[in-house]
PDB file of C-alpha atoms and ligand atoms in Angstrom:
ATOM      1  CA  MET A 215      -0.042   0.004   0.011  1.00  0.00           C
ATOM      2  CA  THR A 216       1.333   3.412  -0.842  1.00  0.00           C
ATOM      3  CA  SER A 217       1.152   6.247   1.652  1.00  0.00           C
ATOM      4  CA  ALA A 218       0.994   9.958   1.301  1.00  0.00           C
ATOM      5  CA  HIS A 219       4.636  10.088   2.280  1.00  0.00           C
ATOM      6  CA  THR A 220       5.979   7.963  -0.586  1.00  0.00           C
ATOM      7  CA  PRO A 221       7.677  10.232  -3.125  1.00  0.00           C
ATOM      8  CA  ALA A 222       5.411  10.869  -6.087  1.00  0.00           C
ATOM      9  CA  VAL A 223       6.328   9.343  -9.440  1.00  0.00           C
ATOM     10  CA  ASN A 224       5.691  11.404 -12.535  1.00  0.00           C
ATOM     11  CA  PHE A 225       2.354  10.916 -14.247  1.00  0.00           C
ATOM     12  CA  HIS A 226       3.024   8.204 -16.867  1.00  0.00           C
ATOM     13  CA  GLY A 227       6.278   7.290 -15.090  1.00  0.00           C
ATOM     14  CA  GLU A 228       9.254   6.495 -17.359  1.00  0.00           C
ATOM     15  CA  ASP A 229       7.146   6.281 -20.568  1.00  0.00           C
ATOM     16  CA  VAL A 230       7.016  10.059 -20.955  1.00  0.00           C
ATOM     17  CA  PRO A 231       9.970  12.300 -20.418  1.00  0.00           C
ATOM     18  CA  PRO A 232       8.926  14.892 -17.822  1.00  0.00           C
ATOM     19  CA  SER A 233       8.423  18.369 -19.300  1.00  0.00           C
ATOM     20  CA  PRO A 234       9.680  21.474 -17.529  1.00  0.00           C
ATOM     21  CA  PRO A 235       6.835  23.556 -16.241  1.00  0.00           C
ATOM     22  CA  ASP A 236       6.863  26.139 -19.065  1.00  0.00           C
ATOM     23  CA  ARG A 237       6.720  23.433 -21.749  1.00  0.00           C
ATOM     24  CA  ALA A 238       3.955  21.300 -20.156  1.00  0.00           C
ATOM     25  CA  LEU A 239       0.302  22.087 -20.888  1.00  0.00           C
ATOM     26  CA  PHE A 240      -0.763  19.931 -17.931  1.00  0.00           C
ATOM     27  CA  HIS A 241       0.486  20.467 -14.412  1.00  0.00           C
ATOM     28  CA  ILE A 242      -0.311  17.514 -12.144  1.00  0.00           C
ATOM     29  CA  ILE A 243      -0.887  18.631  -8.525  1.00  0.00           C
ATOM     30  CA  PRO A 244      -1.173  15.745  -6.164  1.00  0.00           C
ATOM     31  CA  VAL A 245      -3.158  16.652  -3.077  1.00  0.00           C
ATOM     32  CA  PRO A 246      -3.264  13.925  -0.398  1.00  0.00           C
ATOM     33  CA  TYR A 247      -5.913  15.806   1.716  1.00  0.00           C
ATOM     34  CA  GLU A 248      -8.093  13.765   4.043  1.00  0.00           C
ATOM     35  CA  LYS A 249      -9.690  15.530   6.934  1.00  0.00           C
ATOM     36  CA  SER A 250     -13.452  14.988   6.953  1.00  0.00           C
ATOM     37  CA  VAL A 251     -14.060  11.321   6.184  1.00  0.00           C
ATOM     38  CA  SER A 252     -17.710  10.517   6.740  1.00  0.00           C
ATOM     39  CA  TYR A 253     -17.789   6.768   5.830  1.00  0.00           C
ATOM     40  CA  GLY A 254     -14.892   4.954   4.231  1.00  0.00           C
ATOM     41  CA  ALA A 255     -11.324   6.279   4.652  1.00  0.00           C
ATOM     42  CA  GLY A 256      -8.319   6.300   2.422  1.00  0.00           C
ATOM     43  CA  THR A 257      -8.435   9.308   0.069  1.00  0.00           C
ATOM     44  CA  ILE A 258      -5.062  10.360   1.517  1.00  0.00           C
ATOM     45  CA  ASN A 259      -3.604   7.556  -0.669  1.00  0.00           C
ATOM     46  CA  GLY A 260      -5.571   8.563  -3.799  1.00  0.00           C
ATOM     47  CA  PRO A 261      -3.003  10.758  -5.556  1.00  0.00           C
ATOM     48  CA  GLN A 262      -0.100   8.311  -5.148  1.00  0.00           C
ATOM     49  CA  ALA A 263      -2.293   5.389  -6.362  1.00  0.00           C
ATOM     50  CA  ILE A 264      -3.355   7.350  -9.490  1.00  0.00           C
ATOM     51  CA  LEU A 265       0.295   8.268 -10.225  1.00  0.00           C
ATOM     52  CA  ASP A 266       1.419   4.682  -9.720  1.00  0.00           C
ATOM     53  CA  ALA A 267      -1.353   3.334 -11.966  1.00  0.00           C
ATOM     54  CA  SER A 268      -0.607   6.022 -14.602  1.00  0.00           C
ATOM     55  CA  CYS A 269       2.703   4.256 -15.234  1.00  0.00           C
ATOM     56  CA  GLN A 270       0.684   1.400 -16.817  1.00  0.00           C
ATOM     57  CA  LEU A 271      -1.317   3.525 -19.258  1.00  0.00           C
ATOM     58  CA  GLU A 272      -0.682   3.383 -22.982  1.00  0.00           C
ATOM     59  CA  THR A 273       0.609   6.740 -24.148  1.00  0.00           C
ATOM     60  CA  PHE A 274      -1.534   6.409 -27.352  1.00  0.00           C
ATOM     61  CA  ASP A 275      -5.196   6.649 -26.250  1.00  0.00           C
ATOM     62  CA  GLY A 276      -6.605   5.312 -29.513  1.00  0.00           C
ATOM     63  CA  LYS A 277      -6.822   8.671 -31.219  1.00  0.00           C
ATOM     64  CA  SER A 278      -3.818  10.760 -30.160  1.00  0.00           C
ATOM     65  CA  VAL A 279      -0.870  10.882 -27.716  1.00  0.00           C
ATOM     66  CA  PRO A 280      -2.047  13.409 -25.052  1.00  0.00           C
ATOM     67  CA  ALA A 281       1.287  13.158 -23.280  1.00  0.00           C
ATOM     68  CA  ASP A 282       2.872  15.001 -26.260  1.00  0.00           C
ATOM     69  CA  LEU A 283       1.234  18.168 -24.924  1.00  0.00           C
ATOM     70  CA  GLY A 284       3.613  17.952 -21.957  1.00  0.00           C
ATOM     71  CA  ILE A 285       2.953  16.781 -18.472  1.00  0.00           C
ATOM     72  CA  HIS A 286       4.709  18.257 -15.476  1.00  0.00           C
ATOM     73  CA  THR A 287       4.122  16.484 -12.090  1.00  0.00           C
ATOM     74  CA  LEU A 288       4.579  18.419  -8.905  1.00  0.00           C
ATOM     75  CA  PRO A 289       5.607  16.872  -5.586  1.00  0.00           C
ATOM     76  CA  MET A 290       2.856  15.828  -3.143  1.00  0.00           C
ATOM     77  CA  LEU A 291       1.306  18.964  -1.672  1.00  0.00           C
ATOM     78  CA  ASP A 292       1.729  19.428   2.046  1.00  0.00           C
ATOM     79  CA  CYS A 293      -1.749  19.073   3.498  1.00  0.00           C
ATOM     80  CA  SER A 294      -0.840  19.398   7.161  1.00  0.00           C
ATOM     81  CA  GLY A 295      -2.396  21.841   9.558  1.00  0.00           C
ATOM     82  CA  SER A 296      -5.932  23.196   9.501  1.00  0.00           C
ATOM     83  CA  HIS A 297      -8.420  23.096   6.616  1.00  0.00           C
ATOM     84  CA  GLU A 298      -7.546  26.714   5.833  1.00  0.00           C
ATOM     85  CA  ASP A 299      -3.764  26.074   5.922  1.00  0.00           C
ATOM     86  CA  ALA A 300      -4.167  23.302   3.376  1.00  0.00           C
ATOM     87  CA  LEU A 301      -6.629  25.178   1.161  1.00  0.00           C
ATOM     88  CA  ALA A 302      -4.231  28.136   1.069  1.00  0.00           C
ATOM     89  CA  ARG A 303      -1.441  25.836  -0.193  1.00  0.00           C
ATOM     90  CA  ILE A 304      -3.724  24.364  -2.878  1.00  0.00           C
ATOM     91  CA  GLU A 305      -4.761  27.841  -3.920  1.00  0.00           C
ATOM     92  CA  ALA A 306      -1.087  28.917  -4.161  1.00  0.00           C
ATOM     93  CA  ALA A 307      -0.092  25.768  -6.169  1.00  0.00           C
ATOM     94  CA  VAL A 308      -2.914  26.281  -8.654  1.00  0.00           C
ATOM     95  CA  ALA A 309      -2.220  30.056  -8.883  1.00  0.00           C
ATOM     96  CA  ALA A 310       1.459  29.252  -9.823  1.00  0.00           C
ATOM     97  CA  CYS A 311       0.247  26.940 -12.606  1.00  0.00           C
ATOM     98  CA  LEU A 312      -2.219  29.546 -13.904  1.00  0.00           C
ATOM     99  CA  SER A 313       0.416  32.346 -13.794  1.00  0.00           C
ATOM    100  CA  ILE A 314       2.231  30.637 -16.664  1.00  0.00           C
ATOM    101  CA  GLU A 315      -0.961  29.853 -18.643  1.00  0.00           C
ATOM    102  CA  LYS A 316      -1.036  26.115 -18.045  1.00  0.00           C
ATOM    103  CA  ILE A 317      -3.820  23.781 -17.107  1.00  0.00           C
ATOM    104  CA  PRO A 318      -3.928  22.512 -13.441  1.00  0.00           C
ATOM    105  CA  VAL A 319      -4.833  18.834 -13.047  1.00  0.00           C
ATOM    106  CA  ILE A 320      -5.531  18.261  -9.346  1.00  0.00           C
ATOM    107  CA  LEU A 321      -5.489  14.722  -7.901  1.00  0.00           C
ATOM    108  CA  GLY A 322      -7.308  14.113  -4.642  1.00  0.00           C
ATOM    109  CA  GLY A 323      -7.708  13.581  -1.852  1.00  0.00           C
ATOM    110  CA  GLU A 324     -11.168  14.504  -0.703  1.00  0.00           C
ATOM    111  CA  HIS A 325     -13.485  16.746  -2.589  1.00  0.00           C
ATOM    112  CA  THR A 326     -12.923  19.783  -0.265  1.00  0.00           C
ATOM    113  CA  ILE A 327      -9.669  20.480  -2.271  1.00  0.00           C
ATOM    114  CA  THR A 328     -11.726  21.771  -5.178  1.00  0.00           C
ATOM    115  CA  TYR A 329     -12.562  24.831  -3.166  1.00  0.00           C
ATOM    116  CA  GLY A 330      -8.865  25.863  -3.010  1.00  0.00           C
ATOM    117  CA  ALA A 331      -8.528  25.389  -6.776  1.00  0.00           C
ATOM    118  CA  ILE A 332     -11.702  27.467  -7.486  1.00  0.00           C
ATOM    119  CA  ARG A 333     -10.424  30.319  -5.331  1.00  0.00           C
ATOM    120  CA  ALA A 334      -7.180  30.456  -7.490  1.00  0.00           C
ATOM    121  CA  LEU A 335      -9.161  30.173 -10.735  1.00  0.00           C
ATOM    122  CA  ARG A 336     -11.502  33.048  -9.748  1.00  0.00           C
ATOM    123  CA  HIS A 337      -8.539  35.395  -9.601  1.00  0.00           C
ATOM    124  CA  LYS A 338      -7.489  34.451 -13.105  1.00  0.00           C
ATOM    125  CA  HIS A 339     -10.865  34.033 -14.843  1.00  0.00           C
ATOM    126  CA  PRO A 340     -13.695  36.462 -14.123  1.00  0.00           C
ATOM    127  CA  ASP A 341     -16.336  34.187 -15.598  1.00  0.00           C
ATOM    128  CA  PHE A 342     -16.351  30.318 -15.597  1.00  0.00           C
ATOM    129  CA  GLY A 343     -18.576  27.509 -14.522  1.00  0.00           C
ATOM    130  CA  VAL A 344     -17.920  24.272 -12.655  1.00  0.00           C
ATOM    131  CA  VAL A 345     -19.107  20.986 -14.146  1.00  0.00           C
ATOM    132  CA  GLN A 346     -19.301  18.454 -11.263  1.00  0.00           C
ATOM    133  CA  PHE A 347     -19.456  14.737 -11.791  1.00  0.00           C
ATOM    134  CA  ASP A 348     -20.650  13.241  -8.494  1.00  0.00           C
ATOM    135  CA  ALA A 349     -23.057  10.825  -6.837  1.00  0.00           C
ATOM    136  CA  HIS A 350     -23.670  13.527  -4.232  1.00  0.00           C
ATOM    137  CA  ALA A 351     -24.794  17.117  -4.528  1.00  0.00           C
ATOM    138  CA  ASP A 352     -22.201  18.325  -1.897  1.00  0.00           C
ATOM    139  CA  LEU A 353     -24.437  21.334  -1.281  1.00  0.00           C
ATOM    140  CA  ARG A 354     -24.820  21.101   2.490  1.00  0.00           C
ATOM    141  CA  GLU A 355     -24.241  24.293   4.459  1.00  0.00           C
ATOM    142  CA  THR A 356     -22.342  22.289   7.159  1.00  0.00           C
ATOM    143  CA  TYR A 357     -21.772  18.580   7.700  1.00  0.00           C
ATOM    144  CA  GLU A 358     -20.700  16.944  10.948  1.00  0.00           C
ATOM    145  CA  GLY A 359     -19.957  20.412  12.328  1.00  0.00           C
ATOM    146  CA  SER A 360     -17.738  21.535   9.492  1.00  0.00           C
ATOM    147  CA  ARG A 361     -18.220  24.015   6.634  1.00  0.00           C
ATOM    148  CA  PHE A 362     -15.194  22.443   4.918  1.00  0.00           C
ATOM    149  CA  SER A 363     -16.454  18.884   4.809  1.00  0.00           C
ATOM    150  CA  HIS A 364     -16.372  17.210   1.384  1.00  0.00           C
ATOM    151  CA  ALA A 365     -20.229  17.128   1.660  1.00  0.00           C
ATOM    152  CA  CYS A 366     -20.233  20.961   1.549  1.00  0.00           C
ATOM    153  CA  VAL A 367     -17.640  21.764  -1.089  1.00  0.00           C
ATOM    154  CA  MET A 368     -20.066  22.713  -3.897  1.00  0.00           C
ATOM    155  CA  LYS A 369     -22.064  24.964  -1.513  1.00  0.00           C
ATOM    156  CA  ARG A 370     -18.786  26.841  -0.797  1.00  0.00           C
ATOM    157  CA  VAL A 371     -18.181  27.094  -4.558  1.00  0.00           C
ATOM    158  CA  PHE A 372     -21.732  28.194  -5.255  1.00  0.00           C
ATOM    159  CA  ASP A 373     -21.456  30.814  -2.478  1.00  0.00           C
ATOM    160  CA  LEU A 374     -18.578  32.405  -4.364  1.00  0.00           C
ATOM    161  CA  GLY A 375     -21.039  32.970  -7.201  1.00  0.00           C
ATOM    162  CA  THR A 376     -19.675  30.328  -9.558  1.00  0.00           C
ATOM    163  CA  PRO A 377     -22.324  28.623 -11.813  1.00  0.00           C
ATOM    164  CA  LEU A 378     -22.607  24.864 -11.346  1.00  0.00           C
ATOM    165  CA  LEU A 379     -23.792  21.955 -13.414  1.00  0.00           C
ATOM    166  CA  GLN A 380     -24.085  18.612 -11.533  1.00  0.00           C
ATOM    167  CA  LEU A 381     -23.987  15.393 -13.457  1.00  0.00           C
ATOM    168  CA  GLY A 382     -24.672  11.903 -12.251  1.00  0.00           C
ATOM    169  CA  THR A 383     -26.116  12.919  -8.895  1.00  0.00           C
ATOM    170  CA  ARG A 384     -28.252  10.378  -7.108  1.00  0.00           C
ATOM    171  CA  SER A 385     -27.931  10.923  -3.355  1.00  0.00           C
ATOM    172  CA  TYR A 386     -28.719  14.220  -1.763  1.00  0.00           C
ATOM    173  CA  SER A 387     -30.697  15.540   1.216  1.00  0.00           C
ATOM    174  CA  LEU A 388     -34.035  17.348   1.101  1.00  0.00           C
ATOM    175  CA  GLU A 389     -32.090  20.551   2.053  1.00  0.00           C
ATOM    176  CA  GLU A 390     -29.822  20.072  -0.960  1.00  0.00           C
ATOM    177  CA  HIS A 391     -32.756  19.244  -3.273  1.00  0.00           C
ATOM    178  CA  THR A 392     -34.598  22.392  -2.153  1.00  0.00           C
ATOM    179  CA  LEU A 393     -31.505  24.592  -2.681  1.00  0.00           C
ATOM    180  CA  ARG A 394     -31.095  23.165  -6.185  1.00  0.00           C
ATOM    181  CA  GLN A 395     -34.720  23.989  -7.031  1.00  0.00           C
ATOM    182  CA  GLU A 396     -34.773  27.427  -5.488  1.00  0.00           C
ATOM    183  CA  GLN A 397     -31.445  28.570  -6.867  1.00  0.00           C
ATOM    184  CA  ARG A 398     -32.005  26.828 -10.200  1.00  0.00           C
ATOM    185  CA  ILE A 399     -28.652  24.957  -9.959  1.00  0.00           C
ATOM    186  CA  ALA A 400     -28.289  23.019 -13.200  1.00  0.00           C
ATOM    187  CA  HIS A 401     -28.194  19.266 -12.889  1.00  0.00           C
ATOM    188  CA  ILE A 402     -28.834  16.034 -14.707  1.00  0.00           C
ATOM    189  CA  ASP A 403     -29.294  13.208 -12.192  1.00  0.00           C
ATOM    190  CA  ALA A 404     -27.849   9.773 -12.979  1.00  0.00           C
ATOM    191  CA  GLN A 405     -31.341   8.210 -13.711  1.00  0.00           C
ATOM    192  CA  ASP A 406     -31.889  10.869 -16.369  1.00  0.00           C
ATOM    193  CA  ILE A 407     -28.517  10.362 -17.882  1.00  0.00           C
ATOM    194  CA  PHE A 408     -29.345   6.582 -17.995  1.00  0.00           C
ATOM    195  CA  ARG A 409     -32.336   7.381 -20.174  1.00  0.00           C
ATOM    196  CA  MET A 410     -30.542   9.936 -22.348  1.00  0.00           C
ATOM    197  CA  ASP A 411     -28.825   9.578 -25.682  1.00  0.00           C
ATOM    198  CA  ILE A 412     -25.358  10.856 -24.646  1.00  0.00           C
ATOM    199  CA  SER A 413     -24.595  11.936 -28.218  1.00  0.00           C
ATOM    200  CA  ASP A 414     -27.437  14.496 -27.861  1.00  0.00           C
ATOM    201  CA  PHE A 415     -25.843  16.029 -24.727  1.00  0.00           C
ATOM    202  CA  VAL A 416     -25.112  19.739 -24.795  1.00  0.00           C
ATOM    203  CA  LEU A 417     -24.330  22.148 -22.043  1.00  0.00           C
ATOM    204  CA  PRO A 418     -27.026  24.738 -21.173  1.00  0.00           C
ATOM    205  CA  ALA A 419     -26.627  27.580 -23.709  1.00  0.00           C
ATOM    206  CA  ASP A 420     -26.135  30.142 -20.968  1.00  0.00           C
ATOM    207  CA  PHE A 421     -23.437  28.115 -19.231  1.00  0.00           C
ATOM    208  CA  PRO A 422     -20.077  30.020 -19.241  1.00  0.00           C
ATOM    209  CA  GLU A 423     -17.654  29.601 -22.105  1.00  0.00           C
ATOM    210  CA  LYS A 424     -14.903  28.418 -19.688  1.00  0.00           C
ATOM    211  CA  VAL A 425     -15.340  25.428 -17.435  1.00  0.00           C
ATOM    212  CA  PHE A 426     -13.501  23.732 -14.628  1.00  0.00           C
ATOM    213  CA  ILE A 427     -14.404  19.954 -14.458  1.00  0.00           C
ATOM    214  CA  SER A 428     -14.518  18.470 -10.940  1.00  0.00           C
ATOM    215  CA  PHE A 429     -14.815  14.699 -11.173  1.00  0.00           C
ATOM    216  CA  ASP A 430     -15.636  12.906  -7.922  1.00  0.00           C
ATOM    217  CA  VAL A 431     -15.017   9.290  -8.879  1.00  0.00           C
ATOM    218  CA  ASP A 432     -18.177   8.226  -7.033  1.00  0.00           C
ATOM    219  CA  GLY A 433     -20.012   9.714 -10.031  1.00  0.00           C
ATOM    220  CA  LEU A 434     -19.016   6.496 -11.731  1.00  0.00           C
ATOM    221  CA  ASP A 435     -20.964   3.324 -10.928  1.00  0.00           C
ATOM    222  CA  PRO A 436     -19.497   1.309  -8.047  1.00  0.00           C
ATOM    223  CA  SER A 437     -19.233  -1.712 -10.353  1.00  0.00           C
ATOM    224  CA  ILE A 438     -16.323   0.109 -12.029  1.00  0.00           C
ATOM    225  CA  MET A 439     -15.351   2.390  -9.130  1.00  0.00           C
ATOM    226  CA  PRO A 440     -15.789   0.642  -5.823  1.00  0.00           C
ATOM    227  CA  ALA A 441     -12.750   2.319  -4.218  1.00  0.00           C
ATOM    228  CA  THR A 442     -14.327   5.450  -2.892  1.00  0.00           C
ATOM    229  CA  GLY A 443     -15.635   6.466   0.526  1.00  0.00           C
ATOM    230  CA  THR A 444     -19.339   6.685  -0.147  1.00  0.00           C
ATOM    231  CA  PRO A 445     -20.314   4.545  -3.152  1.00  0.00           C
ATOM    232  CA  VAL A 446     -23.912   4.702  -4.464  1.00  0.00           C
ATOM    233  CA  PRO A 447     -25.467   2.320  -6.994  1.00  0.00           C
ATOM    234  CA  GLY A 448     -26.778   3.603 -10.324  1.00  0.00           C
ATOM    235  CA  GLY A 449     -23.773   5.630 -11.297  1.00  0.00           C
ATOM    236  CA  LEU A 450     -22.319   6.432 -14.645  1.00  0.00           C
ATOM    237  CA  SER A 451     -20.884   3.821 -16.970  1.00  0.00           C
ATOM    238  CA  TRP A 452     -17.424   4.411 -18.358  1.00  0.00           C
ATOM    239  CA  TYR A 453     -18.805   5.329 -21.814  1.00  0.00           C
ATOM    240  CA  GLN A 454     -21.493   7.584 -20.412  1.00  0.00           C
ATOM    241  CA  ALA A 455     -18.745   9.460 -18.560  1.00  0.00           C
ATOM    242  CA  MET A 456     -16.577   9.584 -21.679  1.00  0.00           C
ATOM    243  CA  GLY A 457     -19.489  10.853 -23.830  1.00  0.00           C
ATOM    244  CA  LEU A 458     -20.437  13.611 -21.414  1.00  0.00           C
ATOM    245  CA  LEU A 459     -16.789  14.722 -21.004  1.00  0.00           C
ATOM    246  CA  GLU A 460     -16.198  14.852 -24.733  1.00  0.00           C
ATOM    247  CA  GLY A 461     -19.468  16.842 -25.240  1.00  0.00           C
ATOM    248  CA  ILE A 462     -18.338  19.354 -22.576  1.00  0.00           C
ATOM    249  CA  ILE A 463     -14.725  19.773 -23.749  1.00  0.00           C
ATOM    250  CA  ASP A 464     -15.768  20.037 -27.471  1.00  0.00           C
ATOM    251  CA  SER A 465     -17.904  23.050 -26.728  1.00  0.00           C
ATOM    252  CA  ARG A 466     -16.131  24.835 -23.809  1.00  0.00           C
ATOM    253  CA  ILE A 467     -12.612  26.004 -22.895  1.00  0.00           C
ATOM    254  CA  CYS A 468     -11.403  23.720 -20.098  1.00  0.00           C
ATOM    255  CA  ILE A 469      -9.320  25.802 -17.648  1.00  0.00           C
ATOM    256  CA  GLY A 470      -8.523  22.936 -15.306  1.00  0.00           C
ATOM    257  CA  PHE A 471      -9.874  19.719 -13.809  1.00  0.00           C
ATOM    258  CA  ASP A 472      -9.695  17.529 -10.835  1.00  0.00           C
ATOM    259  CA  VAL A 473     -10.229  13.866 -10.010  1.00  0.00           C
ATOM    260  CA  VAL A 474     -10.999  13.374  -6.368  1.00  0.00           C
ATOM    261  CA  GLU A 475     -12.233  10.880  -3.683  1.00  0.00           C
ATOM    262  CA  LEU A 476     -10.338   7.818  -4.892  1.00  0.00           C
ATOM    263  CA  ALA A 477      -9.768   5.708  -1.795  1.00  0.00           C
ATOM    264  CA  PRO A 478      -7.564   2.903  -3.146  1.00  0.00           C
ATOM    265  CA  VAL A 479      -8.147  -0.624  -1.937  1.00  0.00           C
ATOM    266  CA  PRO A 480      -5.021  -2.689  -1.206  1.00  0.00           C
ATOM    267  CA  PHE A 481      -4.308  -5.412  -3.904  1.00  0.00           C
ATOM    268  CA  PHE A 482      -7.188  -4.141  -6.065  1.00  0.00           C
ATOM    269  CA  PRO A 483      -5.648  -1.974  -8.737  1.00  0.00           C
ATOM    270  CA  SER A 484      -8.684  -1.619 -11.012  1.00  0.00           C
ATOM    271  CA  SER A 485     -10.130   1.477  -9.478  1.00  0.00           C
ATOM    272  CA  SER A 486      -6.753   3.250  -9.381  1.00  0.00           C
ATOM    273  CA  PHE A 487      -6.171   2.391 -13.022  1.00  0.00           C
ATOM    274  CA  THR A 488      -9.699   3.583 -13.883  1.00  0.00           C
ATOM    275  CA  ALA A 489      -8.967   6.964 -12.172  1.00  0.00           C
ATOM    276  CA  ALA A 490      -5.647   7.293 -14.029  1.00  0.00           C
ATOM    277  CA  GLN A 491      -7.240   6.521 -17.345  1.00  0.00           C
ATOM    278  CA  LEU A 492      -9.981   9.062 -16.589  1.00  0.00           C
ATOM    279  CA  VAL A 493      -7.312  11.810 -16.068  1.00  0.00           C
ATOM    280  CA  TYR A 494      -5.593  10.810 -19.320  1.00  0.00           C
ATOM    281  CA  ALA A 495      -8.908  10.643 -21.241  1.00  0.00           C
ATOM    282  CA  ILE A 496      -9.759  14.183 -20.251  1.00  0.00           C
ATOM    283  CA  MET A 497      -6.283  15.272 -21.491  1.00  0.00           C
ATOM    284  CA  GLY A 498      -7.006  13.611 -24.773  1.00  0.00           C
ATOM    285  CA  PHE A 499     -10.451  15.215 -25.279  1.00  0.00           C
ATOM    286  CA  LEU A 500      -8.824  18.594 -24.498  1.00  0.00           C
ATOM    287  CA  GLY A 501      -5.987  18.097 -26.929  1.00  0.00           C
ATOM    288  CA  ARG A 502      -8.434  17.172 -29.783  1.00  0.00           C
ATOM    289  CA  SER A 503     -11.020  19.881 -29.094  1.00  0.00           C
ATOM    290  CA  GLN A 504     -11.004  22.751 -31.685  1.00  0.00           C
ATOM    291  CA  ILE A 505     -12.010  25.429 -29.167  1.00  0.00           C
ATOM    292  CA  ASN A 506      -9.345  24.268 -26.782  1.00  0.00           C
ATOM    293  CA  MET A 507      -6.663  23.950 -29.390  1.00  0.00           C
ATOM    294  CA  LYS A 508      -7.285  27.496 -30.384  1.00  0.00           C
ATOM    295  CA  HIS A 509      -7.421  28.811 -26.860  1.00  0.00           C
ATOM    296  CA  TRP A 510      -4.285  26.963 -25.639  1.00  0.00           C
ATOM    297  CA  GLU A 511      -2.437  27.512 -29.029  1.00  0.00           C
ATOM    298  CA  LEU A 512      -1.908  23.773 -29.539  1.00  0.00           C
TER     299      LEU A 512
HETATM  300 MN1   MN B 699     -18.218  15.028  -3.982  1.00  0.00          MN
END
């Protein structure tokens, strides 16, 4: 079992020569943050497990070699101290990446970390939306006495005034349901995605032109992603997730993304590999999207 203290390997390991920061479109920021576990534990080991599994990925994803866009992997972020201490370090790491016009790829860790990333992005981009893949709405005001629980992260993001689109949700409280209705927070629950033709999927026309994608791995079905703290049946299939991501990235500028809440299970590499491939798939969609190629000058 890896631990948060094991030195990080580069994303893709030895297969891809590491790029210096100014030559890498993607900056991998591993964030082993785990402070508000509500059910299963282990997200502290998520980033290392994704990096380890990434060494087994093919560099060719079937359509292109996303690694050719350059990948720079940062050391494990120090998540010690209070919520605010850790969030400030996440914000600083993301801001450093944004200052040289690169794309932050944040590996969690629990979902709370997204809030640090969003704070940095708001300084850089006046107008963007968050597309959240998740079983849960994460819209609670507080949870177990904390405003910084992973169950509250999207309420914190929403409170900043950032538009949200929730995809794959299927477990939320009456309070969260009411908030979504009253505030008209855009969402497509998992059961509606199940009935949808994914190829017809388009983002709401009034959704911002720039998006940050926050992918809680429990948005996927537990049959392909059991290694997460609060799994819920009825989640997205792999190809549903791929279709939605491609639709989003084909029509919007992606200014960053995260993959969070992987809680790796010892001797069960499948979930870690799935999370690593998810990260790489998003890089591929981005590198092949006309609007992103133009924006990032690829
Ligand atoms: Mn979540």
